[in-house]
Amino acid sequence: AVQLKKSDYDKYDYLIAMEERNRKNMLRILGGDLEGKVSLLLDYAERHGDIADPWYTGDFEETYRDVYEGCTALLEALEK
């Protein structure tokens, strides 16, 4: 992993966070989101929300299911 930089906004089409706290920090670092590039992974799924960090919850299976669901939905959105 690398630290997000303001210049990354111009380099990438999608900047995806796992939870709202991270999304807000990304927006702070980037100075906003005029082009709508910043989102939560589960924004692409039929449900929205945070992906729980298994370090704190201990539930790696739930996190895996959420990440899988979000990535599958993202792939479907990219294919359209």
PDB file of C-alpha atoms in Angstrom:
ATOM      1  CA  ALA A   1       0.000   0.000   0.000  1.00  0.00           C
ATOM      2  CA  VAL A   2       1.045   3.575  -0.542  1.00  0.00           C
ATOM      3  CA  GLN A   3      -0.151   6.832   0.965  1.00  0.00           C
ATOM      4  CA  LEU A   4      -2.744   8.646  -1.170  1.00  0.00           C
ATOM      5  CA  LYS A   5      -1.501  11.937  -2.634  1.00  0.00           C
ATOM      6  CA  LYS A   6      -3.447  14.864  -4.058  1.00  0.00           C
ATOM      7  CA  SER A   7      -1.805  14.219  -7.444  1.00  0.00           C
ATOM      8  CA  ASP A   8      -3.410  10.742  -7.530  1.00  0.00           C
ATOM      9  CA  TYR A   9      -6.751  12.347  -8.372  1.00  0.00           C
ATOM     10  CA  ASP A  10      -5.529  13.186 -11.871  1.00  0.00           C
ATOM     11  CA  LYS A  11      -3.889   9.769 -12.351  1.00  0.00           C
ATOM     12  CA  TYR A  12      -6.829   7.474 -11.547  1.00  0.00           C
ATOM     13  CA  ASP A  13     -10.461   7.140 -12.611  1.00  0.00           C
ATOM     14  CA  TYR A  14     -11.612   5.364  -9.444  1.00  0.00           C
ATOM     15  CA  LEU A  15     -10.531   5.957  -5.860  1.00  0.00           C
ATOM     16  CA  ILE A  16     -12.337   3.466  -3.655  1.00  0.00           C
ATOM     17  CA  ALA A  17     -12.532   3.328   0.128  1.00  0.00           C
ATOM     18  CA  MET A  18     -13.752   0.512   2.349  1.00  0.00           C
ATOM     19  CA  GLU A  19     -15.412   2.712   4.971  1.00  0.00           C
ATOM     20  CA  GLU A  20     -16.822   6.214   5.312  1.00  0.00           C
ATOM     21  CA  ARG A  21     -14.054   7.393   7.649  1.00  0.00           C
ATOM     22  CA  ASN A  22     -11.463   6.538   4.990  1.00  0.00           C
ATOM     23  CA  ARG A  23     -13.550   8.170   2.241  1.00  0.00           C
ATOM     24  CA  LYS A  24     -13.683  11.418   4.232  1.00  0.00           C
ATOM     25  CA  ASN A  25      -9.914  11.305   4.776  1.00  0.00           C
ATOM     26  CA  MET A  26      -9.412  10.712   1.059  1.00  0.00           C
ATOM     27  CA  LEU A  27     -11.557  13.748   0.249  1.00  0.00           C
ATOM     28  CA  ARG A  28      -9.518  15.838   2.684  1.00  0.00           C
ATOM     29  CA  ILE A  29      -6.226  14.719   1.101  1.00  0.00           C
ATOM     30  CA  LEU A  30      -7.537  15.198  -2.439  1.00  0.00           C
ATOM     31  CA  GLY A  31      -9.143  18.565  -1.753  1.00  0.00           C
ATOM     32  CA  GLY A  32     -12.606  17.383  -2.849  1.00  0.00           C
ATOM     33  CA  ASP A  33     -14.105  15.265  -5.597  1.00  0.00           C
ATOM     34  CA  LEU A  34     -15.321  17.423  -8.481  1.00  0.00           C
ATOM     35  CA  GLU A  35     -15.407  14.510 -10.945  1.00  0.00           C
ATOM     36  CA  GLY A  36     -17.079  11.943  -8.674  1.00  0.00           C
ATOM     37  CA  LYS A  37     -14.122   9.541  -8.586  1.00  0.00           C
ATOM     38  CA  VAL A  38     -14.211   8.793  -4.835  1.00  0.00           C
ATOM     39  CA  SER A  39     -16.621   6.137  -3.573  1.00  0.00           C
ATOM     40  CA  LEU A  40     -17.118   3.311  -1.138  1.00  0.00           C
ATOM     41  CA  LEU A  41     -16.684  -0.200  -2.527  1.00  0.00           C
ATOM     42  CA  LEU A  42     -20.189  -1.176  -1.443  1.00  0.00           C
ATOM     43  CA  ASP A  43     -21.617   1.813  -3.358  1.00  0.00           C
ATOM     44  CA  TYR A  44     -21.392  -0.475  -6.388  1.00  0.00           C
ATOM     45  CA  ALA A  45     -23.384  -3.246  -4.705  1.00  0.00           C
ATOM     46  CA  GLU A  46     -27.124  -3.309  -4.066  1.00  0.00           C
ATOM     47  CA  ARG A  47     -26.460  -2.194  -0.511  1.00  0.00           C
ATOM     48  CA  HIS A  48     -24.319   0.631   0.712  1.00  0.00           C
ATOM     49  CA  GLY A  49     -22.172   0.960   3.795  1.00  0.00           C
ATOM     50  CA  ASP A  50     -18.844   0.225   5.362  1.00  0.00           C
ATOM     51  CA  ILE A  51     -16.799  -2.938   5.148  1.00  0.00           C
ATOM     52  CA  ALA A  52     -15.882  -3.872   8.698  1.00  0.00           C
ATOM     53  CA  ASP A  53     -12.202  -4.258   9.495  1.00  0.00           C
ATOM     54  CA  PRO A  54     -11.639  -7.857  10.594  1.00  0.00           C
ATOM     55  CA  TRP A  55      -8.734  -6.738  12.767  1.00  0.00           C
ATOM     56  CA  TYR A  56     -11.362  -5.275  15.104  1.00  0.00           C
ATOM     57  CA  THR A  57     -14.342  -7.559  14.461  1.00  0.00           C
ATOM     58  CA  GLY A  58     -12.502 -10.864  14.188  1.00  0.00           C
ATOM     59  CA  ASP A  59     -14.977 -11.828  11.452  1.00  0.00           C
ATOM     60  CA  PHE A  60     -12.803 -12.401   8.391  1.00  0.00           C
ATOM     61  CA  GLU A  61     -15.572 -14.327   6.605  1.00  0.00           C
ATOM     62  CA  GLU A  62     -17.976 -11.372   6.722  1.00  0.00           C
ATOM     63  CA  THR A  63     -15.276  -9.031   5.461  1.00  0.00           C
ATOM     64  CA  TYR A  64     -14.427 -11.437   2.655  1.00  0.00           C
ATOM     65  CA  ARG A  65     -18.094 -11.655   1.611  1.00  0.00           C
ATOM     66  CA  ASP A  66     -18.459  -7.864   1.630  1.00  0.00           C
ATOM     67  CA  VAL A  67     -15.272  -7.314  -0.383  1.00  0.00           C
ATOM     68  CA  TYR A  68     -16.263 -10.033  -2.846  1.00  0.00           C
ATOM     69  CA  GLU A  69     -19.732  -8.519  -3.259  1.00  0.00           C
ATOM     70  CA  GLY A  70     -18.294  -5.035  -3.787  1.00  0.00           C
ATOM     71  CA  CYS A  71     -15.640  -6.199  -6.259  1.00  0.00           C
ATOM     72  CA  THR A  72     -18.163  -8.261  -8.228  1.00  0.00           C
ATOM     73  CA  ALA A  73     -20.509  -5.275  -8.460  1.00  0.00           C
ATOM     74  CA  LEU A  74     -17.621  -2.974  -9.452  1.00  0.00           C
ATOM     75  CA  LEU A  75     -16.593  -5.358 -12.219  1.00  0.00           C
ATOM     76  CA  GLU A  76     -20.162  -5.455 -13.511  1.00  0.00           C
ATOM     77  CA  ALA A  77     -20.274  -1.628 -13.508  1.00  0.00           C
ATOM     78  CA  LEU A  78     -16.979  -1.445 -15.418  1.00  0.00           C
ATOM     79  CA  GLU A  79     -18.230  -3.919 -18.019  1.00  0.00           C
ATOM     80  CA  LYS A  80     -21.276  -1.743 -18.802  1.00  0.00           C
TER      81      LYS A  80
END
